[in-house]
Coordinates of C-alpha atoms and ligand atoms in Angstrom, one line a residue:
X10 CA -5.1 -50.2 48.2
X11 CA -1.8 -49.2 47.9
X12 CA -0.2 -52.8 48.0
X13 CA 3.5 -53.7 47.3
X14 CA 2.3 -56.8 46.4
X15 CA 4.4 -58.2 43.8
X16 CA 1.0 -59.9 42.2
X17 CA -0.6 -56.8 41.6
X18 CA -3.4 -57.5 38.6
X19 CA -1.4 -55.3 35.8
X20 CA -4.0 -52.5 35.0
X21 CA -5.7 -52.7 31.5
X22 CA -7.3 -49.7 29.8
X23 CA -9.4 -49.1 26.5
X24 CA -7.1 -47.3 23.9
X25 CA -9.8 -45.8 21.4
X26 CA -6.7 -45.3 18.8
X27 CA -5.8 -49.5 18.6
X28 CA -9.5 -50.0 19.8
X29 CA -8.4 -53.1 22.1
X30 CA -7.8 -53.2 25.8
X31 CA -4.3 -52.9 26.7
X32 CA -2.4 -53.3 29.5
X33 CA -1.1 -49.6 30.8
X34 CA 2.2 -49.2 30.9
X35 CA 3.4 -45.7 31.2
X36 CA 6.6 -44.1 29.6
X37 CA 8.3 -42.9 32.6
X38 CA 8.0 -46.1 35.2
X39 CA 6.1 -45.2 37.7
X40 CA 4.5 -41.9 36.6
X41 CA 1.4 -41.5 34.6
X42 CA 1.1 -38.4 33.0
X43 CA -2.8 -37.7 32.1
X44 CA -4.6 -35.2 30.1
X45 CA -8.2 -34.2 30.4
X46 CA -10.5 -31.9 27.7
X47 CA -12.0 -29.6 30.2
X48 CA -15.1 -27.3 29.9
X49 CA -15.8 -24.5 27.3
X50 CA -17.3 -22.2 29.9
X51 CA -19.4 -20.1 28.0
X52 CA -22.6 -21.9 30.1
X53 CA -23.1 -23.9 33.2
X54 CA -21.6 -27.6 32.8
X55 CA -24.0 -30.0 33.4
X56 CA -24.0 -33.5 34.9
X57 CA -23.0 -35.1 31.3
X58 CA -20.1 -32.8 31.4
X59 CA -19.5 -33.8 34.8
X60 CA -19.4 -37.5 33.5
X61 CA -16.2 -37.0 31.8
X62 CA -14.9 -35.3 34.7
X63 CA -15.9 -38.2 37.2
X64 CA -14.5 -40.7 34.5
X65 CA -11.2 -39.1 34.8
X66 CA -11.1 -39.1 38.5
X67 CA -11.9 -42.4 38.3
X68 CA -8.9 -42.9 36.0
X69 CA -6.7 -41.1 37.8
X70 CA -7.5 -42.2 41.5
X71 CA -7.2 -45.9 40.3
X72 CA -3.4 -45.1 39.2
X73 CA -2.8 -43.3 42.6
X74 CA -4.5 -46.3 44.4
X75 CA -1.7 -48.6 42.1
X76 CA 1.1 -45.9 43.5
X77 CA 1.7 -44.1 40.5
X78 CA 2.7 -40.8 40.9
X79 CA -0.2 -38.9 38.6
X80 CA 0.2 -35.2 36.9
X81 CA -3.3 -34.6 35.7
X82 CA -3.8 -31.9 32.9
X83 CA -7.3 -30.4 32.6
X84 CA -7.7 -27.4 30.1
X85 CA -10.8 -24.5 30.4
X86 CA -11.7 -23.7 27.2
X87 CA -12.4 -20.1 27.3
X88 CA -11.8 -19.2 23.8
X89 CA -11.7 -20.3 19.9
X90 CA -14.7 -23.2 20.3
X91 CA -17.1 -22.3 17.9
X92 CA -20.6 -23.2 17.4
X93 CA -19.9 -25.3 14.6
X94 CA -17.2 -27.4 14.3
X95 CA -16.7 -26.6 10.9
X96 CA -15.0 -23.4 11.5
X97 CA -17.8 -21.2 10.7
X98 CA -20.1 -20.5 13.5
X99 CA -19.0 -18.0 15.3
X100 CA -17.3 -18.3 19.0
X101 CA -19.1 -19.3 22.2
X102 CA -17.5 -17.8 24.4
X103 CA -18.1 -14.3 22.4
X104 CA -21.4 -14.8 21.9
X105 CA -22.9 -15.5 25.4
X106 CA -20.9 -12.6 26.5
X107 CA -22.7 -10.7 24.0
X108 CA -26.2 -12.0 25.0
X109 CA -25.7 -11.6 28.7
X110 CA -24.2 -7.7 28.1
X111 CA -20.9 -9.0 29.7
X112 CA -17.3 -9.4 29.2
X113 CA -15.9 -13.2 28.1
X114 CA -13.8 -13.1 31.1
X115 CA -16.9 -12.6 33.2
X116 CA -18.7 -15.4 32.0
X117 CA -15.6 -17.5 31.6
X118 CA -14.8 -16.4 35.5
X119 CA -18.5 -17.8 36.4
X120 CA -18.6 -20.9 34.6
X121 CA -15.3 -21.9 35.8
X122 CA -16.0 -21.3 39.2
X123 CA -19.4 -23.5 38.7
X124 CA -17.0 -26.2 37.5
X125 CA -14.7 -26.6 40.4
X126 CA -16.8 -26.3 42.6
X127 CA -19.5 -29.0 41.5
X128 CA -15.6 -31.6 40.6
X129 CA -15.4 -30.9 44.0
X130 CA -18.7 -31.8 45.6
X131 CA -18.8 -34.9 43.6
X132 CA -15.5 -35.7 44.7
X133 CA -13.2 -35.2 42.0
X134 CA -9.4 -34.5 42.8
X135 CA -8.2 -31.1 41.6
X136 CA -6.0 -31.2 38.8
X137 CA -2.5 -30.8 39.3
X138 CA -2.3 -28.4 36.3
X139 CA -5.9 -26.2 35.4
X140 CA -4.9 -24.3 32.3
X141 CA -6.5 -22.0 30.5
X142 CA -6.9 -21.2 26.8
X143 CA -6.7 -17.5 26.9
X144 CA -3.5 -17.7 29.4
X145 CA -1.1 -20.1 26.7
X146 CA -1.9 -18.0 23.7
X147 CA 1.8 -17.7 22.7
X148 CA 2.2 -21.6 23.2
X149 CA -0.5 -22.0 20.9
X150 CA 1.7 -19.5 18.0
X151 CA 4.3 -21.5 19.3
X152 CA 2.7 -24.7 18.5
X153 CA 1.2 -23.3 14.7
X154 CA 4.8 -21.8 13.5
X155 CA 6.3 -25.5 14.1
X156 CA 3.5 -26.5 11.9
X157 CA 4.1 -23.7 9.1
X158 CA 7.7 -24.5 8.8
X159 CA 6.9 -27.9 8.3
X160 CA 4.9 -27.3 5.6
X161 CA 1.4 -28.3 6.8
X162 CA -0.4 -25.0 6.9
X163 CA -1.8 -22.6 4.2
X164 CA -3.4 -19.2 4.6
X165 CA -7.0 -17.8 3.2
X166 CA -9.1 -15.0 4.2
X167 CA -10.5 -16.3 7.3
X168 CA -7.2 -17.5 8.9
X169 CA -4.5 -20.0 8.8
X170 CA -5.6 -23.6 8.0
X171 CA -4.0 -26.7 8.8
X172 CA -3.8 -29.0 5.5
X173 CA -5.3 -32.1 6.4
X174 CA -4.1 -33.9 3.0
X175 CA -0.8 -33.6 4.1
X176 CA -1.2 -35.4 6.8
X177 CA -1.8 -39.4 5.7
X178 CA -3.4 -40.2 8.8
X179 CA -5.4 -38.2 9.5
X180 CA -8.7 -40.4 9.2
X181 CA -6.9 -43.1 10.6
X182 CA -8.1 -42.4 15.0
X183 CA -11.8 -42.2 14.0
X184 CA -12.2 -44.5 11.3
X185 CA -13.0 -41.5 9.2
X186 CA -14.5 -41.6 5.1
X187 CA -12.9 -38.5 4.2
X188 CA -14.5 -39.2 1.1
X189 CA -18.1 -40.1 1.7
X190 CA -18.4 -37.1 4.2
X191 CA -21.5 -34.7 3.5
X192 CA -19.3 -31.6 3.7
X193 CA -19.4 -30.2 0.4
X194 CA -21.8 -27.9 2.6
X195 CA -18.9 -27.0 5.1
X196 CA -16.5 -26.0 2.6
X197 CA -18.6 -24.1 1.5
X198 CA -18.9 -22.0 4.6
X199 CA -15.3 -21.2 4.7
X200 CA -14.6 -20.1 0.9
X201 CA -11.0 -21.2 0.2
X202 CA -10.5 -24.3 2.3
X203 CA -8.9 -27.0 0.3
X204 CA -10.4 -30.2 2.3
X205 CA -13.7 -30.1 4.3
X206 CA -11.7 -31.6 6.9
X207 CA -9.0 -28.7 7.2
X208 CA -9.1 -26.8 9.9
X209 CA -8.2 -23.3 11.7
X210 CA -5.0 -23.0 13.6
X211 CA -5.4 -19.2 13.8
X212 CA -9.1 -17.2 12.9
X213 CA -8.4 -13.7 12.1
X214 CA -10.8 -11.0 13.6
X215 CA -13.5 -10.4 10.8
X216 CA -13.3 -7.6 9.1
X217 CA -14.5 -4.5 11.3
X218 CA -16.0 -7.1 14.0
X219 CA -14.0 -6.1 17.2
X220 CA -13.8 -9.0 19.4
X221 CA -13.1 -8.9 23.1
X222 CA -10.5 -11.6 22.7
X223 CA -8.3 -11.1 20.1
X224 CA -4.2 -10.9 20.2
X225 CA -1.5 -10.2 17.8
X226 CA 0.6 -13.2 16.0
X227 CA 2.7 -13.2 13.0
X228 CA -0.1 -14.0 11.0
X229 CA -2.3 -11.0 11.7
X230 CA -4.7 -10.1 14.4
X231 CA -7.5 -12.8 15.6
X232 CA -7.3 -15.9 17.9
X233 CA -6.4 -19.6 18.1
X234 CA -8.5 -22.4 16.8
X235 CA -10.3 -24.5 19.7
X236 CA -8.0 -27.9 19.0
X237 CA -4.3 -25.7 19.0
X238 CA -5.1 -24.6 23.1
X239 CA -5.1 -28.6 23.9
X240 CA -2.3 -29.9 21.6
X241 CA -0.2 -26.7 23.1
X242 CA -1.0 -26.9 26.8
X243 CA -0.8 -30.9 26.9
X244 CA 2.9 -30.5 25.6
X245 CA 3.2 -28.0 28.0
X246 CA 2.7 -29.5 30.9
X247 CA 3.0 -33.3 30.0
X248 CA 6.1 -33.1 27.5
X249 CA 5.8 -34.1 23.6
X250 CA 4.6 -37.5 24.2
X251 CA 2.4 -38.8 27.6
X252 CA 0.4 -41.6 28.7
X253 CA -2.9 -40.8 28.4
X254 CA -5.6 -37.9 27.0
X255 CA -9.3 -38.3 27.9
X256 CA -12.5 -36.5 27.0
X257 CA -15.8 -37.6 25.8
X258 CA -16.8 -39.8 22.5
X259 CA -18.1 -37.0 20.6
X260 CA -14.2 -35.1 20.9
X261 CA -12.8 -38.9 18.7
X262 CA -14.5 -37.9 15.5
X263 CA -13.1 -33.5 15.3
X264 CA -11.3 -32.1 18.1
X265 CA -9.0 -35.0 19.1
X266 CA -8.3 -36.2 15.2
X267 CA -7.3 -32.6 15.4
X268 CA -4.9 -32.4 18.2
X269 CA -3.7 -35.6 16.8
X270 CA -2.7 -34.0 13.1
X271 CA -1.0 -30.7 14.8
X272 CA 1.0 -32.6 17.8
X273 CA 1.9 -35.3 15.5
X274 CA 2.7 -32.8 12.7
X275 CA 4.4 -30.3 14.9
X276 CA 6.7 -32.9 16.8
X277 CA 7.2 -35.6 14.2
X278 CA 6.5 -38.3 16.1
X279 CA 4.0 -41.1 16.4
X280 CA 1.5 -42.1 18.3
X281 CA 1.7 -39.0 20.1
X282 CA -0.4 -40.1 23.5
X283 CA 0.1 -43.3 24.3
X284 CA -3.9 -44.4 25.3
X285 CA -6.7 -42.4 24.5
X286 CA -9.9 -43.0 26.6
X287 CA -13.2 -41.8 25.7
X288 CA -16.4 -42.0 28.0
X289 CA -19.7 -41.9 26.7
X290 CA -22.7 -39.6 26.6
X291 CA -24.9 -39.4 30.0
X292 CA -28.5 -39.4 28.1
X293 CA -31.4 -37.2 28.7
X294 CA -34.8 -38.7 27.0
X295 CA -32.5 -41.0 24.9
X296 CA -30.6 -38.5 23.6
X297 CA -27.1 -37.1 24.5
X298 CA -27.2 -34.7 27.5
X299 CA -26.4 -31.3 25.2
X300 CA -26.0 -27.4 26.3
X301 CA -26.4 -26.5 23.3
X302 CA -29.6 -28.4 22.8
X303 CA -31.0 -27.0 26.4
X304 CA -31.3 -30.5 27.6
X305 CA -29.5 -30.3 30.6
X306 CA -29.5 -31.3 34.3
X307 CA -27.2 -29.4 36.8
X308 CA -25.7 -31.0 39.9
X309 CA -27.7 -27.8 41.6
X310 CA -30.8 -29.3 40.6
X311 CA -30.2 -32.7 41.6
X312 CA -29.0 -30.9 45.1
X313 CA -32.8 -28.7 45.2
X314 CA -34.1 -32.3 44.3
X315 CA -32.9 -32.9 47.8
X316 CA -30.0 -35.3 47.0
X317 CA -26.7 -34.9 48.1
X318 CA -24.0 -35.1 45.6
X319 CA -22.1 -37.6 45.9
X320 CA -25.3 -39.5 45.1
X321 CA -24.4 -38.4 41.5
X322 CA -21.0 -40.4 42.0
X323 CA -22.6 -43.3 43.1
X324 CA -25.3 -43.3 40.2
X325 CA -22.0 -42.7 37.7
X326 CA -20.1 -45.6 39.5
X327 CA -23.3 -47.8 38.4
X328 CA -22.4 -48.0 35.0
X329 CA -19.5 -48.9 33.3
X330 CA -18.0 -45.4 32.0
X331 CA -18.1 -46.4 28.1
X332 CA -21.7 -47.5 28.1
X333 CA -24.3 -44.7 27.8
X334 CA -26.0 -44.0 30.7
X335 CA -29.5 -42.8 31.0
X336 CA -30.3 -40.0 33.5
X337 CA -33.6 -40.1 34.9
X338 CA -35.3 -38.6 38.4
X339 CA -35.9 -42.7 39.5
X340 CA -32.2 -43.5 38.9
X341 CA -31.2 -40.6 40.9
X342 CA -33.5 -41.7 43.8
X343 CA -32.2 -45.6 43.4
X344 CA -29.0 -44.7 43.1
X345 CA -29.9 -42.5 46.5
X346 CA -31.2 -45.5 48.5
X347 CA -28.2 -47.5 47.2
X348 CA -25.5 -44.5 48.3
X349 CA -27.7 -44.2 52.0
X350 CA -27.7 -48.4 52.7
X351 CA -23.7 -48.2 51.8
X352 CA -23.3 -45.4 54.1
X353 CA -25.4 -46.6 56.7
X354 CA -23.4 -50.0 56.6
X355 CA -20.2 -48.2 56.7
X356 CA -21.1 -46.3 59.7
X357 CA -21.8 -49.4 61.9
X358 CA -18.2 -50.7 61.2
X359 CA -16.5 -47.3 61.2
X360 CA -13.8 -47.5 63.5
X361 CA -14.0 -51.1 64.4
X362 CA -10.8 -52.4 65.2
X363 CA -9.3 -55.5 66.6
X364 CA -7.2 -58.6 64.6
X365 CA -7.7 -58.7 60.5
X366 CA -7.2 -62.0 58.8
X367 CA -5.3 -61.4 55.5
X368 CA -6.7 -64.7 53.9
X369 CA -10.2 -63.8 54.2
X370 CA -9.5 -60.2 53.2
X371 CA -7.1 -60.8 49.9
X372 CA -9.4 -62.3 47.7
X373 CA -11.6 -59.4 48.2
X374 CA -8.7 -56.7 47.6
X375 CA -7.8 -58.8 44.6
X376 CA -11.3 -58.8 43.2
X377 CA -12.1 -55.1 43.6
X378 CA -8.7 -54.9 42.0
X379 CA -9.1 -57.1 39.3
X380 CA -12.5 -55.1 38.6
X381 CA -10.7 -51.5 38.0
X382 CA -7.5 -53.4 36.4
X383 CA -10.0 -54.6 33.6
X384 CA -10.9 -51.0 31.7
X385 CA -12.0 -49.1 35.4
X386 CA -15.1 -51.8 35.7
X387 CA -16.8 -49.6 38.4
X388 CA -20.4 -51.3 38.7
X389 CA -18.2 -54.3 39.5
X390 CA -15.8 -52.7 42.6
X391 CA -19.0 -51.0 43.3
X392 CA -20.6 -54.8 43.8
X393 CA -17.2 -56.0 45.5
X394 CA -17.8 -52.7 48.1
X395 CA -21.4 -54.5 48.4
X396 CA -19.9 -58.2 49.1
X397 CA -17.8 -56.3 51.7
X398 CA -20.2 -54.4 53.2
X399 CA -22.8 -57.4 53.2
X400 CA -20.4 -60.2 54.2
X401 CA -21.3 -62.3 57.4
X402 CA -18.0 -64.1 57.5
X403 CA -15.8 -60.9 57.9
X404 CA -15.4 -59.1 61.1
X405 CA -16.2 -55.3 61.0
X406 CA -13.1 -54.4 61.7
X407 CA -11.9 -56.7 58.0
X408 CA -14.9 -54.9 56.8
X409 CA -14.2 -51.2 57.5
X410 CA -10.4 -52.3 56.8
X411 CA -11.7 -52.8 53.1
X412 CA -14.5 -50.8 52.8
X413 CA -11.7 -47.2 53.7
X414 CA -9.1 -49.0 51.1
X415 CA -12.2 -49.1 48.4
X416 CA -13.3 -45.7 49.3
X417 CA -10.0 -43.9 48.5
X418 CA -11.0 -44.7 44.9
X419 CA -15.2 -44.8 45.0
X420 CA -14.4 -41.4 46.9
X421 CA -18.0 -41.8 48.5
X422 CA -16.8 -40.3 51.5
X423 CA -17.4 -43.9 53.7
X424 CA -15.4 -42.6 56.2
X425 CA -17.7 -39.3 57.5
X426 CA -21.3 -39.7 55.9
X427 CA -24.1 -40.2 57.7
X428 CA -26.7 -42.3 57.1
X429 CA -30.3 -40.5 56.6
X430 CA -31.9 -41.6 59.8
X431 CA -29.2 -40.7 61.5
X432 CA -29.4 -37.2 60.2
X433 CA -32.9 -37.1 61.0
X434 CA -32.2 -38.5 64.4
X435 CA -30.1 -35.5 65.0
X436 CA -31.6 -32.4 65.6
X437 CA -34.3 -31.3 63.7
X438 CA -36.3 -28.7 62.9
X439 CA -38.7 -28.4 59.7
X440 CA -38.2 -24.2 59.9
X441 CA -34.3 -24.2 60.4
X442 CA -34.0 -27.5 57.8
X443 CA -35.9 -25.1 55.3
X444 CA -34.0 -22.1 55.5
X445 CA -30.7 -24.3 55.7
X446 CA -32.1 -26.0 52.3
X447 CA -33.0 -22.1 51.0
X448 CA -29.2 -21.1 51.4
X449 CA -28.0 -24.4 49.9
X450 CA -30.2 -23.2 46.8
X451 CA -29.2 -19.5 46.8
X452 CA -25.2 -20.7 47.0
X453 CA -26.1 -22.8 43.9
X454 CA -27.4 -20.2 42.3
X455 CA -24.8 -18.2 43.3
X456 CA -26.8 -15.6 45.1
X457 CA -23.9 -15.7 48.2
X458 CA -26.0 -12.5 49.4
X459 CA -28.8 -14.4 50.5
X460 CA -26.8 -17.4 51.7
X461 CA -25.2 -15.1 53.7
X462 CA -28.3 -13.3 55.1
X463 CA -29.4 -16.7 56.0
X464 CA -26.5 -17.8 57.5
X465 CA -26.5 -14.8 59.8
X466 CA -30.2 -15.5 60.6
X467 CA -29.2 -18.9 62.1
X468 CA -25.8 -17.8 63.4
X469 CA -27.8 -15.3 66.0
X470 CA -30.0 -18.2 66.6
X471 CA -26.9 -19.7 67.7
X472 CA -27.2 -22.5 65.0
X473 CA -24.4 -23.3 62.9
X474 CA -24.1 -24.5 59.7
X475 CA -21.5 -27.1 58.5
X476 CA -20.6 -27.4 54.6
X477 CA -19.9 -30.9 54.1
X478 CA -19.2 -32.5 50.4
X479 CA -22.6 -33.9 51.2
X480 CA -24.3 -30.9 51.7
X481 CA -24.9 -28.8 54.5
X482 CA -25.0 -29.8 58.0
X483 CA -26.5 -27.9 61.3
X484 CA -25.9 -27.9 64.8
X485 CA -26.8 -25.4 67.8
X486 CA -24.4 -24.6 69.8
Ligands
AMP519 P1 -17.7 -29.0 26.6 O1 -17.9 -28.1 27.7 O2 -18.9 -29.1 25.6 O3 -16.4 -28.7 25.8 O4 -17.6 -30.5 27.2 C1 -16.8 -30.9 28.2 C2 -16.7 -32.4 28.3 O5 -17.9 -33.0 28.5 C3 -16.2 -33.0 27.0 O6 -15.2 -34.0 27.3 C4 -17.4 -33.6 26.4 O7 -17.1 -34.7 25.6 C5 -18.1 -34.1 27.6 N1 -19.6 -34.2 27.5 C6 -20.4 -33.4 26.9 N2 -21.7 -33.8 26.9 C7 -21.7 -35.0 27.6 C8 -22.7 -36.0 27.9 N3 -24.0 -35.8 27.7 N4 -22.2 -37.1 28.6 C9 -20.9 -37.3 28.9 N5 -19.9 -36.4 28.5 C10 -20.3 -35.3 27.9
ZN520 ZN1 -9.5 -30.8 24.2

């Protein structure tokens, strides 16, 4: 994919701010500069979270295909995101460390590690920056003393509050009636604030409540607000102005109206990010996948459900990334027998080689092109892939030639999976596929001291087990 050709379909994306599709053109030629709202990792992320994640990649592998150089941002929120977005719940991160009798790091440790490795099985590129909340605490002061001595911040009992009203825009990103909202309610939780939609920069520690994660600042003792960690490490790392931020619908309304007010505030400038991209909700029974509702699937169970994971990717390639998308066990398995036919047809022209004939093989590029160009249309590269893979007028060798170009965006691994019955033509045994399938469990429950013990079974066996990003793999030797 990466062409020189000076007819390159200009890439368009969805800006939520101007809410019209605009063609991308970043601020240093040549470089895109992207941030990503991470996980709070107070809990497992599930495979909604893991939408936003694969919607990025997406994003960001279709600028590499286009020979951008890409830094890609993604923040772990591992402190200040409370249960209520209204400033009054208390903090997540605290309070499953308080239910599990462990420390926030701990858990924070645990759910991160979760997180990169199930990106990772589904393909995802590693950020080029991972930050962490807890780690860019004095950027975050940083950030709210720009704020104070510009006048947007005032001070009550519960901590410092940025003053919304001062701020003319502030409803402007969302579409937001300040007026009509039902938040006489959410002042009321935080006695003092002057607008329901202010918010905390810095929460001091209550009153005799120790917390584990608290620091010092010139405001008094307590910890930053959940929007100050992104505005402050996206500056950071990205400068005062970049190309794009992404995240999830439900962050336009709060959190990134938020990080709009202090960036905008705190550097004078406008529009701070240049495109903002949203992806919508992966549903459970109609409803938003949700944590905090215990509605959740994990890319562990898809994985004890017998499916590989990048079966996930092609399920979330299916559907373009701002339309909802419902998750259910039959979409999984469809989306399975789609993913094993693709690889299956892959594998028969892997490696072919001999003449290509650019004519017949440009209008495809250009199609599959043209289908990411318009707002990363997935379902339709996906069904380009499919002509591809399908066609009786190219030769496998113009077929694998496109089908490895497509792949370094799908990222469906074209290049190495098997197809099924060729795993099952393979060896096989029910008793050593069971116990292979036990330790694949045990690692995604993170019980490494049985999937080792299993391992070790099989290893004197002399069977050896291969981790591959579609699962594992066995062989004797
Ligand atoms: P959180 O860990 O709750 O901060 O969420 C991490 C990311 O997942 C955010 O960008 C959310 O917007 C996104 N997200 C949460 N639930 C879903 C869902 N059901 N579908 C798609 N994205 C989601
Ligand atoms: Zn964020």
């Amino acid at each position: 994919m990466r062409e020189s050709n000076d007819d390159a379909v200009p890439l368009e994306f969805y800006d939520t701010r101007t809410r019209t599709q605009r063609v991308f053109e970043p601020l240093e030629a040549g470089h895109a500069r992207v941030y990503t709202c991470g996980p709070t990792v107070y809990a497992p992320q599930h495979i909604g979270n893991l939408r936003s994640q694969l919607f990025a990649d997406l994003l960001v592998r279709t600028l590499l295909s286009r020979g951008y150089q890409v830094t890609h941002v993604v923040n772990i929120t591992d402190v200040g995101h409370l249960t209520d977005d209204a400033d009054a719940g208390e903090d997540k991160m605290e309070r499953a460390a308080a239910h599990a009798g462990r420390t926030a790091a701990e858990i924070a440790a645990e759910y991160t590690a979760q997180w990169v490795r199930d990106r990772e099985l589904v393909g995802c590129r590693p950020p080029d920056v991972l930050c962490r909340a807890t780690e860019h605490i004095q950027d975050q002061i940083d950030l709210i003393q720009r704020l104070e001595e510009r006048g947007f911040t005032y001070r009550i009992d519960d901590g410092l509050y940025f003053a919304t009203a001062r701020f003319p825009r502030y409803a402007e990103f969302a579409g937001l009636d300040l007026n009509a909202q039902t938040s006489a309610a959410r002042m009321a939780d935080v006695p003092g604030k002057q607008h329901p939609a202010d918010f905390a920069l810095w929460k001091f520690a209550a009153p005799g409540v120790r917390r584990q994660q608290e620091w010092d600042s010139p405001w008094g003792r307590g910890f930053p607000g959940w929007h100050v960690e992104c505005s402050a490490m996206s500056i950071r790392y990205l400068g005062p102005t970049f190309d794009i931020h992404t995240g999830g619908v439900d962050h336009v309304r709060v959190h990134h109206t938020n990080e709009i007010a202090q960036s905008e505030c705190a550097y004078e400038m406008h529009p701070w990010v240049q495109t903002w991209m949203h992806n919508e909700f992966l549903n459970l029974a109609g409803q938003k996948m949700a944590k905090s509702e215990g509605r959740v699937a994990l890319l562990e169970d898809l994985i004890a459900d017998g499916h590989v994971p990048l079966v996930y990717r092609y399920f979330f390639l299916q559907a373009h990334y701002r339309q909802q998308q419902a998750f259910t066990p039959e979409a999984m398995d469809a989306a399975r027998t789609g993913y094993d036919r693709l690889v299956r047809v892959a594998s028969e022209v892997r490696g072919a080689s001999g003449k290509t004939r650019r004519s017949v093989m440009a209008p495809l590029r250009r199609r599959f092109q043209q289908a990411l160009a318009d707002d990363l249309n997935a379902p339709r590269a996906l069904a380009v892939a499919w002509e591809v893979a399908r066609s009786g007028e190219l030769e496998p060798v113009e077929r694998w030639t496109l089908l490895r170009e497509f792949d370094t965006v799908l990222q469906l691994d074209l290049e190495h999976a098997l197809p099924k019955s060729e795993q099952a033509a393979g060896e096989s045994d029910p008793r050593i596929d069971a116990l292979v399938a036990e330790r694949e469990r045990a690692r995604a429950e993170r019980d490494f001291a049985n999937a080792d013990r299993i391992r070790d079974e099989l290893a004197a066996e002399g069977v050896t087990i291969e981790d591959t990003p579609e699962g594992a793999r066995w062989r004797r030797e």
